[in-house]
PDB file of C-alpha atoms in Angstrom:
ATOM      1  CA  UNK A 383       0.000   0.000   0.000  1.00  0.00           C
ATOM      2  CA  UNK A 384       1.196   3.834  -0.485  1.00  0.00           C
ATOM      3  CA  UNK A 385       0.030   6.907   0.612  1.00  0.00           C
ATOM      4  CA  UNK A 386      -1.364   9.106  -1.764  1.00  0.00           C
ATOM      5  CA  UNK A 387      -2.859  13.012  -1.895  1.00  0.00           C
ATOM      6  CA  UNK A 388      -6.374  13.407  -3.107  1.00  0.00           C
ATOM      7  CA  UNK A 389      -8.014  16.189  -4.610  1.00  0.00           C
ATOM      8  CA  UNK A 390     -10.801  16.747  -2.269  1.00  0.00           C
ATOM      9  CA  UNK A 391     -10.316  18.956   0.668  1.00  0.00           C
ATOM     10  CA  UNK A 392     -10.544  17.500   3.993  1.00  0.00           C
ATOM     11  CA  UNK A 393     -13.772  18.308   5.999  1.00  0.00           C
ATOM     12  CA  UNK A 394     -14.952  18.683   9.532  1.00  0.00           C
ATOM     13  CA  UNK A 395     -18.591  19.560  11.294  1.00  0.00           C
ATOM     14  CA  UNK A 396     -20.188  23.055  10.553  1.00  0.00           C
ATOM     15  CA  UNK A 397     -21.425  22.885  14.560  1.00  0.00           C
ATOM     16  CA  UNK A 398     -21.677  20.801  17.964  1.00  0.00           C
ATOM     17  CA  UNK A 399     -24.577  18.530  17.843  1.00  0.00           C
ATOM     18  CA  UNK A 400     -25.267  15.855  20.936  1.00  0.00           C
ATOM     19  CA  UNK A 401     -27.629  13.119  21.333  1.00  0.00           C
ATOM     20  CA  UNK A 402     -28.457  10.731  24.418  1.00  0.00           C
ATOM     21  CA  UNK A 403     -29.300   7.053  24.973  1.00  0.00           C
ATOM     22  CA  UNK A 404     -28.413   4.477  26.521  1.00  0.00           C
ATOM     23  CA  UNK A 405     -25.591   2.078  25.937  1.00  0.00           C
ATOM     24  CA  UNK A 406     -27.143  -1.770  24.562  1.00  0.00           C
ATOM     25  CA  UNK A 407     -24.827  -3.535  26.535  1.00  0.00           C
ATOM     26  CA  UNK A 408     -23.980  -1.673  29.689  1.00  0.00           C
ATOM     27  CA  UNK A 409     -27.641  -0.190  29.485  1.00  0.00           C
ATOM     28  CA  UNK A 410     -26.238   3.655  31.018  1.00  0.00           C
ATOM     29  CA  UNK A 411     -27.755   6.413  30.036  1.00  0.00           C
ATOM     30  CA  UNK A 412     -25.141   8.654  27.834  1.00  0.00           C
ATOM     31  CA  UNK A 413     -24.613  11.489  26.135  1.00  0.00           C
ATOM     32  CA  UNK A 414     -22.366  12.304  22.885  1.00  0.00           C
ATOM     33  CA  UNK A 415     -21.379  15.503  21.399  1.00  0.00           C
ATOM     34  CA  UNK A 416     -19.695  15.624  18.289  1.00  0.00           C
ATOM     35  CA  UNK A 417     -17.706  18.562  17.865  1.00  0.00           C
ATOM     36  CA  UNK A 418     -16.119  20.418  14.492  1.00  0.00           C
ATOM     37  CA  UNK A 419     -11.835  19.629  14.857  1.00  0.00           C
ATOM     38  CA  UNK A 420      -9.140  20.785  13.143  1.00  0.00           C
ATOM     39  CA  UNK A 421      -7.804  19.502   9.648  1.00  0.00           C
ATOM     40  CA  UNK A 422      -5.568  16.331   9.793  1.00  0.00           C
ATOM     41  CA  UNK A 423      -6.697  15.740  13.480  1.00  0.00           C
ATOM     42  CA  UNK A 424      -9.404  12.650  12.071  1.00  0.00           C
ATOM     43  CA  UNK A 425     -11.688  10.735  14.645  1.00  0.00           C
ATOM     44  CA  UNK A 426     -10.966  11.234  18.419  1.00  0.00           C
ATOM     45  CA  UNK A 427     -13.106  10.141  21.242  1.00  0.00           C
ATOM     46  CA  UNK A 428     -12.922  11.988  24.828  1.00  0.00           C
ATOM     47  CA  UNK A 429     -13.804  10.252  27.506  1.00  0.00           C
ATOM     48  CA  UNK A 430     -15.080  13.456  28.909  1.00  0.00           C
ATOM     49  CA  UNK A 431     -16.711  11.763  32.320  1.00  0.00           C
ATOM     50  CA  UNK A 432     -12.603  10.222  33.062  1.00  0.00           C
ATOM     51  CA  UNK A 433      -9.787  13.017  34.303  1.00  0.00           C
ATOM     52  CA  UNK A 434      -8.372  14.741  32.233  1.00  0.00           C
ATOM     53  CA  UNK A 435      -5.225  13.143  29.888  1.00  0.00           C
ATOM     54  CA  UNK A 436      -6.787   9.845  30.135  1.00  0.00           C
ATOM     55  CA  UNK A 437      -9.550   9.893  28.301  1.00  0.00           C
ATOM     56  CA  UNK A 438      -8.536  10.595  25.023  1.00  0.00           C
ATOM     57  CA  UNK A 439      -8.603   7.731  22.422  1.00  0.00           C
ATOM     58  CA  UNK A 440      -8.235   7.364  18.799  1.00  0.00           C
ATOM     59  CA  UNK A 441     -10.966   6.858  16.383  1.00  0.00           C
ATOM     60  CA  UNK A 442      -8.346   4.304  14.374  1.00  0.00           C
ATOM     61  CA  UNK A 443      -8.076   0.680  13.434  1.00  0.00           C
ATOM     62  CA  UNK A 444      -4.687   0.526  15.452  1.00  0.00           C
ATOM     63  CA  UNK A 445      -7.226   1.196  18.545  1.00  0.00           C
ATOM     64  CA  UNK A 446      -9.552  -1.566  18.599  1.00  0.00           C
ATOM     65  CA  UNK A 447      -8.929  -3.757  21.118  1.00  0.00           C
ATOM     66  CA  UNK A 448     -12.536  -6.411  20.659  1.00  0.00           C
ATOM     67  CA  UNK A 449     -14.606  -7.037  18.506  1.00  0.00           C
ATOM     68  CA  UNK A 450     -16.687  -9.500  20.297  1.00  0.00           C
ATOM     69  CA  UNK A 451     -20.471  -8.341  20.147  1.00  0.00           C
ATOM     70  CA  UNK A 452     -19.175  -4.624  19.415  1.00  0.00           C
ATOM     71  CA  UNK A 453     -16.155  -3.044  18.208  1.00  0.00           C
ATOM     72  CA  UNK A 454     -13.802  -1.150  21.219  1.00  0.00           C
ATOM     73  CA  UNK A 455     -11.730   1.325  20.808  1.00  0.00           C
ATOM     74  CA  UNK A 456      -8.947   1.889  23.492  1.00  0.00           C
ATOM     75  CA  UNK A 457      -6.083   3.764  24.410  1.00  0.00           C
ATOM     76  CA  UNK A 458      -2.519   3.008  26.703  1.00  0.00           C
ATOM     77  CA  UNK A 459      -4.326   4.287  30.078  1.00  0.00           C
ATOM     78  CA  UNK A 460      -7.043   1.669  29.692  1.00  0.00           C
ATOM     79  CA  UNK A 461      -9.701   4.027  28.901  1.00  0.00           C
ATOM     80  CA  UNK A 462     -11.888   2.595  26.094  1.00  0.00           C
ATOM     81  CA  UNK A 463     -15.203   3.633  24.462  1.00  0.00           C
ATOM     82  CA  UNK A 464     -17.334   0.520  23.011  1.00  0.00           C
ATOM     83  CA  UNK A 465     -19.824   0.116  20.250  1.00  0.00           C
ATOM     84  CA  UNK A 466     -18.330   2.527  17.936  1.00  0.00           C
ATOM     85  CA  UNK A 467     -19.119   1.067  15.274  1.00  0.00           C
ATOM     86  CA  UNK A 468     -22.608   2.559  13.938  1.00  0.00           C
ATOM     87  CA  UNK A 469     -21.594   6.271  14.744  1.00  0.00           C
ATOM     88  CA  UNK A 470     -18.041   5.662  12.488  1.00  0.00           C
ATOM     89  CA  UNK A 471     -19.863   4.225   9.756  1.00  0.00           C
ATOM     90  CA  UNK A 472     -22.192   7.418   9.707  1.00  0.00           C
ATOM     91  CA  UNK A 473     -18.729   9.539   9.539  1.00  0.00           C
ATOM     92  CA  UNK A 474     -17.477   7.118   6.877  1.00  0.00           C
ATOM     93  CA  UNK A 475     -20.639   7.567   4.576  1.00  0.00           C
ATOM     94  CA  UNK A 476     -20.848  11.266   4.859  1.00  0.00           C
ATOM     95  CA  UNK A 477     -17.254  11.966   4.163  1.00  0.00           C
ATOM     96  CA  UNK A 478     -16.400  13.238   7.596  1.00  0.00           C
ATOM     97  CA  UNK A 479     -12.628  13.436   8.245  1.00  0.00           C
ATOM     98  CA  UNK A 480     -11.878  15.390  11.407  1.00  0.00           C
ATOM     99  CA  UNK A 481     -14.432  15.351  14.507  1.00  0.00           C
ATOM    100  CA  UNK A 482     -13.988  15.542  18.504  1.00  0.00           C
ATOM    101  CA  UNK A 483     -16.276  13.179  19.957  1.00  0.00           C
ATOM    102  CA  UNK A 484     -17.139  13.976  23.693  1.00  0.00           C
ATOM    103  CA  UNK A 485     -18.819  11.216  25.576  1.00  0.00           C
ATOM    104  CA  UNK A 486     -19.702  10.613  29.162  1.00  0.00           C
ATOM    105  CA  UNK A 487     -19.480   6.971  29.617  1.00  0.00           C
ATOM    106  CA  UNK A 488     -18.084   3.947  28.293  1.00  0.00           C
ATOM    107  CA  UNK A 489     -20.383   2.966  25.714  1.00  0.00           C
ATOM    108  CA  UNK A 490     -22.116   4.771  22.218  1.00  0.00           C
ATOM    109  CA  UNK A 491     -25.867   4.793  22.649  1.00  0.00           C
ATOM    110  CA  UNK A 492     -27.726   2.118  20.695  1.00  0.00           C
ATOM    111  CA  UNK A 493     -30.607   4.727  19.466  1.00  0.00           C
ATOM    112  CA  UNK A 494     -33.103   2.363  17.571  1.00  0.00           C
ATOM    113  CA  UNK A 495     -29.925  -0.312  16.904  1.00  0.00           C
ATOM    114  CA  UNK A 496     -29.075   1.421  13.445  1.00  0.00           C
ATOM    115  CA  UNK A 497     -26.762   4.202  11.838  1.00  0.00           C
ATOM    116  CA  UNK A 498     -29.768   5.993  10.466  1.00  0.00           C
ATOM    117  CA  UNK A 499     -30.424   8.515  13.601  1.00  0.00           C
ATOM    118  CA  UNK A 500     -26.237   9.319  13.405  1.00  0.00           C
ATOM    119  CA  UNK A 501     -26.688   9.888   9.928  1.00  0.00           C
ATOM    120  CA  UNK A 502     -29.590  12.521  10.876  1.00  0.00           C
ATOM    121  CA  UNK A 503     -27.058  13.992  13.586  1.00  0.00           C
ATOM    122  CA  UNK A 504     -24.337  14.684  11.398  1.00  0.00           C
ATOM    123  CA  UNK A 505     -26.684  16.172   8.753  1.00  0.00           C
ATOM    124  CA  UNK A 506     -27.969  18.369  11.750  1.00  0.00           C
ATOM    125  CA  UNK A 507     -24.368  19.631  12.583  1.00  0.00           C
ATOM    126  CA  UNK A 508     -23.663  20.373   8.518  1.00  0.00           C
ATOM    127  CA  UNK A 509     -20.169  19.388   6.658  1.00  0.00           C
ATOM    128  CA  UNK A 510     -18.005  21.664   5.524  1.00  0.00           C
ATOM    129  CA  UNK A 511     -14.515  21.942   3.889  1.00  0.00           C
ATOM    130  CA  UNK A 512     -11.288  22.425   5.318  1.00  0.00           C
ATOM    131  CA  UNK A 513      -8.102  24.435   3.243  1.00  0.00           C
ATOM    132  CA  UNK A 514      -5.992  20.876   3.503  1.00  0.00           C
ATOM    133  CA  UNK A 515      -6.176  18.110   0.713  1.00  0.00           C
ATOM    134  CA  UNK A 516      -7.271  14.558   2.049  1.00  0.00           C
ATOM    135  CA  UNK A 517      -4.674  11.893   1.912  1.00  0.00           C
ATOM    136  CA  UNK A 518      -5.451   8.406   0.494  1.00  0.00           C
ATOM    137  CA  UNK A 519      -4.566   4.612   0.874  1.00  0.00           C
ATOM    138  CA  UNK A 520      -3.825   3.306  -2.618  1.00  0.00           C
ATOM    139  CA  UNK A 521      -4.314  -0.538  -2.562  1.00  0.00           C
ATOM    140  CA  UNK A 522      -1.316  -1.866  -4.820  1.00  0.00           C
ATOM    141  CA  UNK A 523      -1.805  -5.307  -4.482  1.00  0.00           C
ATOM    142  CA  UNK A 524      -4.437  -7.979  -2.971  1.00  0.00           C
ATOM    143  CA  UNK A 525      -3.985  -8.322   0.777  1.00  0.00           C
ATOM    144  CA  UNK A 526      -6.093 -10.850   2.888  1.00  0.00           C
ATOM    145  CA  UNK A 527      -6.867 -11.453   6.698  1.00  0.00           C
ATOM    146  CA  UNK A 528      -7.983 -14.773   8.167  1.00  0.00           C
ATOM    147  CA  UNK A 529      -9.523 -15.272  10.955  1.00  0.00           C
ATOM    148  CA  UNK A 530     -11.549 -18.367  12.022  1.00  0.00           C
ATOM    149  CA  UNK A 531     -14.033 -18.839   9.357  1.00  0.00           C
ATOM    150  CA  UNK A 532     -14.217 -15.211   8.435  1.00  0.00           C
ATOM    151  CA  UNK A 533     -11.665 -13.492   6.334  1.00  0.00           C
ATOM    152  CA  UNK A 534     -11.403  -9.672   4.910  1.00  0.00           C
ATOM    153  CA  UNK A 535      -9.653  -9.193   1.217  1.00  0.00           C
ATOM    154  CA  UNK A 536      -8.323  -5.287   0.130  1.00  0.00           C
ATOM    155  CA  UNK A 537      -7.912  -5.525  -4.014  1.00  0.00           C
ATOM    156  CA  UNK A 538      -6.705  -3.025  -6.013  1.00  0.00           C
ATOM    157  CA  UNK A 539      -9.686  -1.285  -7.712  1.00  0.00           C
ATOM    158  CA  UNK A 540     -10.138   2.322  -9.376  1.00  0.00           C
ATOM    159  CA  UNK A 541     -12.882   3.352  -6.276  1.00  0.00           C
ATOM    160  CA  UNK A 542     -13.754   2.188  -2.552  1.00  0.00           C
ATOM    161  CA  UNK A 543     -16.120  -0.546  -2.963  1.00  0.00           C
ATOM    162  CA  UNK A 544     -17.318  -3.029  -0.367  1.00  0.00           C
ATOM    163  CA  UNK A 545     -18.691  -6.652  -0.757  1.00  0.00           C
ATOM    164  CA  UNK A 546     -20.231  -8.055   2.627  1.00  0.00           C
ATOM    165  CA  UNK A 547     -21.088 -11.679   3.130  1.00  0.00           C
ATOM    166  CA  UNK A 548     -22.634 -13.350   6.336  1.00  0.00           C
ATOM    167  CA  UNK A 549     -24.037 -16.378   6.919  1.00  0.00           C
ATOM    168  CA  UNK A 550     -25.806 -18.043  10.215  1.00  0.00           C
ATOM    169  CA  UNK A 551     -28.096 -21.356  10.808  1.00  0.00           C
ATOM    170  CA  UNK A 552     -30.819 -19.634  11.781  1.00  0.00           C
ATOM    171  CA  UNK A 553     -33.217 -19.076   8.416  1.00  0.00           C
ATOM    172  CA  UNK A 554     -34.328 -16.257   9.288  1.00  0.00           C
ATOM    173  CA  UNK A 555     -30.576 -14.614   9.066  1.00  0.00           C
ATOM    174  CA  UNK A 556     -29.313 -17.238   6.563  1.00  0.00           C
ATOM    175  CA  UNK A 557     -26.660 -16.065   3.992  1.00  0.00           C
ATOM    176  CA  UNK A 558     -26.866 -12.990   3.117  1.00  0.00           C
ATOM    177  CA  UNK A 559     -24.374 -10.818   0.484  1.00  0.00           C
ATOM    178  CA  UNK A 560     -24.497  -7.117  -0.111  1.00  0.00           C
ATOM    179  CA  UNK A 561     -22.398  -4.779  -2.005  1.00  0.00           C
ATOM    180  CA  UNK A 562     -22.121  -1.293  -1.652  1.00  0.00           C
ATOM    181  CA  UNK A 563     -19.969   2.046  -2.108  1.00  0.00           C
ATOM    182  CA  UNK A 564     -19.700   3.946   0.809  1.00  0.00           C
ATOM    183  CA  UNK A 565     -20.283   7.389  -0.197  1.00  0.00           C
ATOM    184  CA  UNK A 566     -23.696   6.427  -2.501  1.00  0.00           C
ATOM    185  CA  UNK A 567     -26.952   6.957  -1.712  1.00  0.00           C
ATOM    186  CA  UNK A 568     -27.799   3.284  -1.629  1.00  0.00           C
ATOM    187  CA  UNK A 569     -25.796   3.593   2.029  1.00  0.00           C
ATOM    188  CA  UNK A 570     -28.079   5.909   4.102  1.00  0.00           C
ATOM    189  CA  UNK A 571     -31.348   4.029   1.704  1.00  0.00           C
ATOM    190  CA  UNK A 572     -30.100   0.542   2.335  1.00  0.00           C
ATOM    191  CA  UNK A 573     -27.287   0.270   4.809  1.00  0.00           C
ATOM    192  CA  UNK A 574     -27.877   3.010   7.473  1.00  0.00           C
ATOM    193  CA  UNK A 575     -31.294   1.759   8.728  1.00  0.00           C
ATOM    194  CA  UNK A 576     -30.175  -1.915   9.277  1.00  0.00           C
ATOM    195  CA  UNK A 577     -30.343  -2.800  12.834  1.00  0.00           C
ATOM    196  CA  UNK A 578     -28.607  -4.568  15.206  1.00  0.00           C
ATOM    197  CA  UNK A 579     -30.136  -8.366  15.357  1.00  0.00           C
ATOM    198  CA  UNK A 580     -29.532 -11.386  18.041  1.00  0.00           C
ATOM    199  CA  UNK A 581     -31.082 -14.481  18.929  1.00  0.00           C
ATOM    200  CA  UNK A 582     -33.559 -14.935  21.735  1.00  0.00           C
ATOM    201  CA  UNK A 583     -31.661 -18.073  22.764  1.00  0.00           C
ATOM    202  CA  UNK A 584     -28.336 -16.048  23.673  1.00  0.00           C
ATOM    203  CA  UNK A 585     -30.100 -13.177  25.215  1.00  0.00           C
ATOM    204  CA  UNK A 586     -30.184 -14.965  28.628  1.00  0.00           C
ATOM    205  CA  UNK A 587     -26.553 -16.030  28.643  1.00  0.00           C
ATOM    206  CA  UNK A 588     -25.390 -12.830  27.388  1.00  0.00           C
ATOM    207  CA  UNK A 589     -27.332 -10.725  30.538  1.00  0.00           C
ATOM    208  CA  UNK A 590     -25.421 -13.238  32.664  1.00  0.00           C
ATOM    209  CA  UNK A 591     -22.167 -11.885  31.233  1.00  0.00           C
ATOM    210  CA  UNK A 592     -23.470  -8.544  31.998  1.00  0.00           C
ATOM    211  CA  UNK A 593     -24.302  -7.662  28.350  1.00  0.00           C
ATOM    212  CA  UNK A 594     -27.313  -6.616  26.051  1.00  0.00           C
ATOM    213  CA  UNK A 595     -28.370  -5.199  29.576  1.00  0.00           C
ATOM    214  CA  UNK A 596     -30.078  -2.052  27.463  1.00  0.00           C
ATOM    215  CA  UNK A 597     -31.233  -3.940  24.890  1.00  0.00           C
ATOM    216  CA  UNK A 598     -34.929  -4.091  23.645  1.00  0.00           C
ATOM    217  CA  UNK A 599     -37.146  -4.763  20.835  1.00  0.00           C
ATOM    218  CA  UNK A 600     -36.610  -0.691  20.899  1.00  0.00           C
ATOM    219  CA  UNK A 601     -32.919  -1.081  19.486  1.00  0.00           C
ATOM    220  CA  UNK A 602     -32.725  -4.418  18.197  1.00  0.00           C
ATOM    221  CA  UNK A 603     -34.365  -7.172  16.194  1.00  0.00           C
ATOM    222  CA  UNK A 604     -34.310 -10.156  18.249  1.00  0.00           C
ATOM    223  CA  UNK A 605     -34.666 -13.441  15.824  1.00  0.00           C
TER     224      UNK A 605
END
């Protein structure tokens, strides 16, 4: 891979916009503020209810640190900031670059168990350009990651396209392919308002492992 400099300008928020919830697994109540940041600065999360210096984390792949039920970010203090992963997809699709994300607790709220009300948020706040060119990974030649029976393959190609696959017993899940380009509209039609599903026979287990505690039929689809 090699580094590349694009000729769109990097962007940012036109204004602070929050929204509260409550957090599917840990079921707190929380609030997050997203917040306009300076160019070249990208995605960083504030702890904002831990002291000060410790809470800061990056909003990078380098940072995750699980990716069991939800994807967690963390940083070298510890702190960490879990189910990211709706809220950086929304920041993905709308060409976001550079945002301060103030939070109050340990876990992004669920909402309805979709992207779609993050997509609204950011549209609320307003995008604007910065005076600094983005820079770009160019793919140079097919690179793939195994991992139990999943695996993720990066292939050259002349724009960001993604190909999804899953596949589970249960009928009512089955196997399922999408594909998709990030930027399109077919994301906030098709992707952004998929929720979160699980299966009624793990909730009970799960709750025992103190998770799912703030889920509902509210925020997920349970199968």
């Amino acid at each position: 891979m090699s580094t590349k400099n694009c000729t769109a300008a990097q962007t940012t928020l036109g204004k602070r916009v929050s929204l509260s919830g409550t957090g599917v697994h840990t079921g707190l109540s929380v609030r997050v503020t997203l917040c306009p940041a300076a160019a070249n600065s990208g995605v960083t999360w504030v702890r904002s209810d831990l002291p000060a210096g410790l809470g800061e984390i990056v909003g990078r792949w380098d940072r995750v640190s699980n990716t069991r039920l939800s994807t967690v970010l963390a940083n070298a203090h510890g702190a960490s900031v879990s189910t990211v992963e709706h809220l950086m997809a929304a920041l993905r699709a709308t060409g976001v670059d550079n945002v301060r994300i103030e939070i109050d607790g340990p876990e992004v709220p669920i909402v309805d168990g979709s992207a779609a009300p993050w997509m609204l948020l950011i549209a609320q706040a307003g995008i604007v350009s910065q005076a600094v060119r983005r820079r770009a990974i160019r793919v140079l030649r097919p690179i793939q990651v195994d991992d139990g029976d999943g695996f993720l393959r990066v292939s050259p190609f002349p724009h960001e396209r993604f190909s999804v696959e899953i596949e589970f017993a249960d009928p009512a899940i089955g196997r399922q392919l999408y594909s998709f380009e990030p930027r399109s509209a077919r994301f906030a039609e098709d992707i952004a308002p998929a929720r979160t599903f699980g299966f009624l026979a793990d909730i009970e287990a799960l709750r025992e492992r103190g998770l799912t505690l703030g889920g509902s039929l509210d925020n997920a689809v349970v199968v």
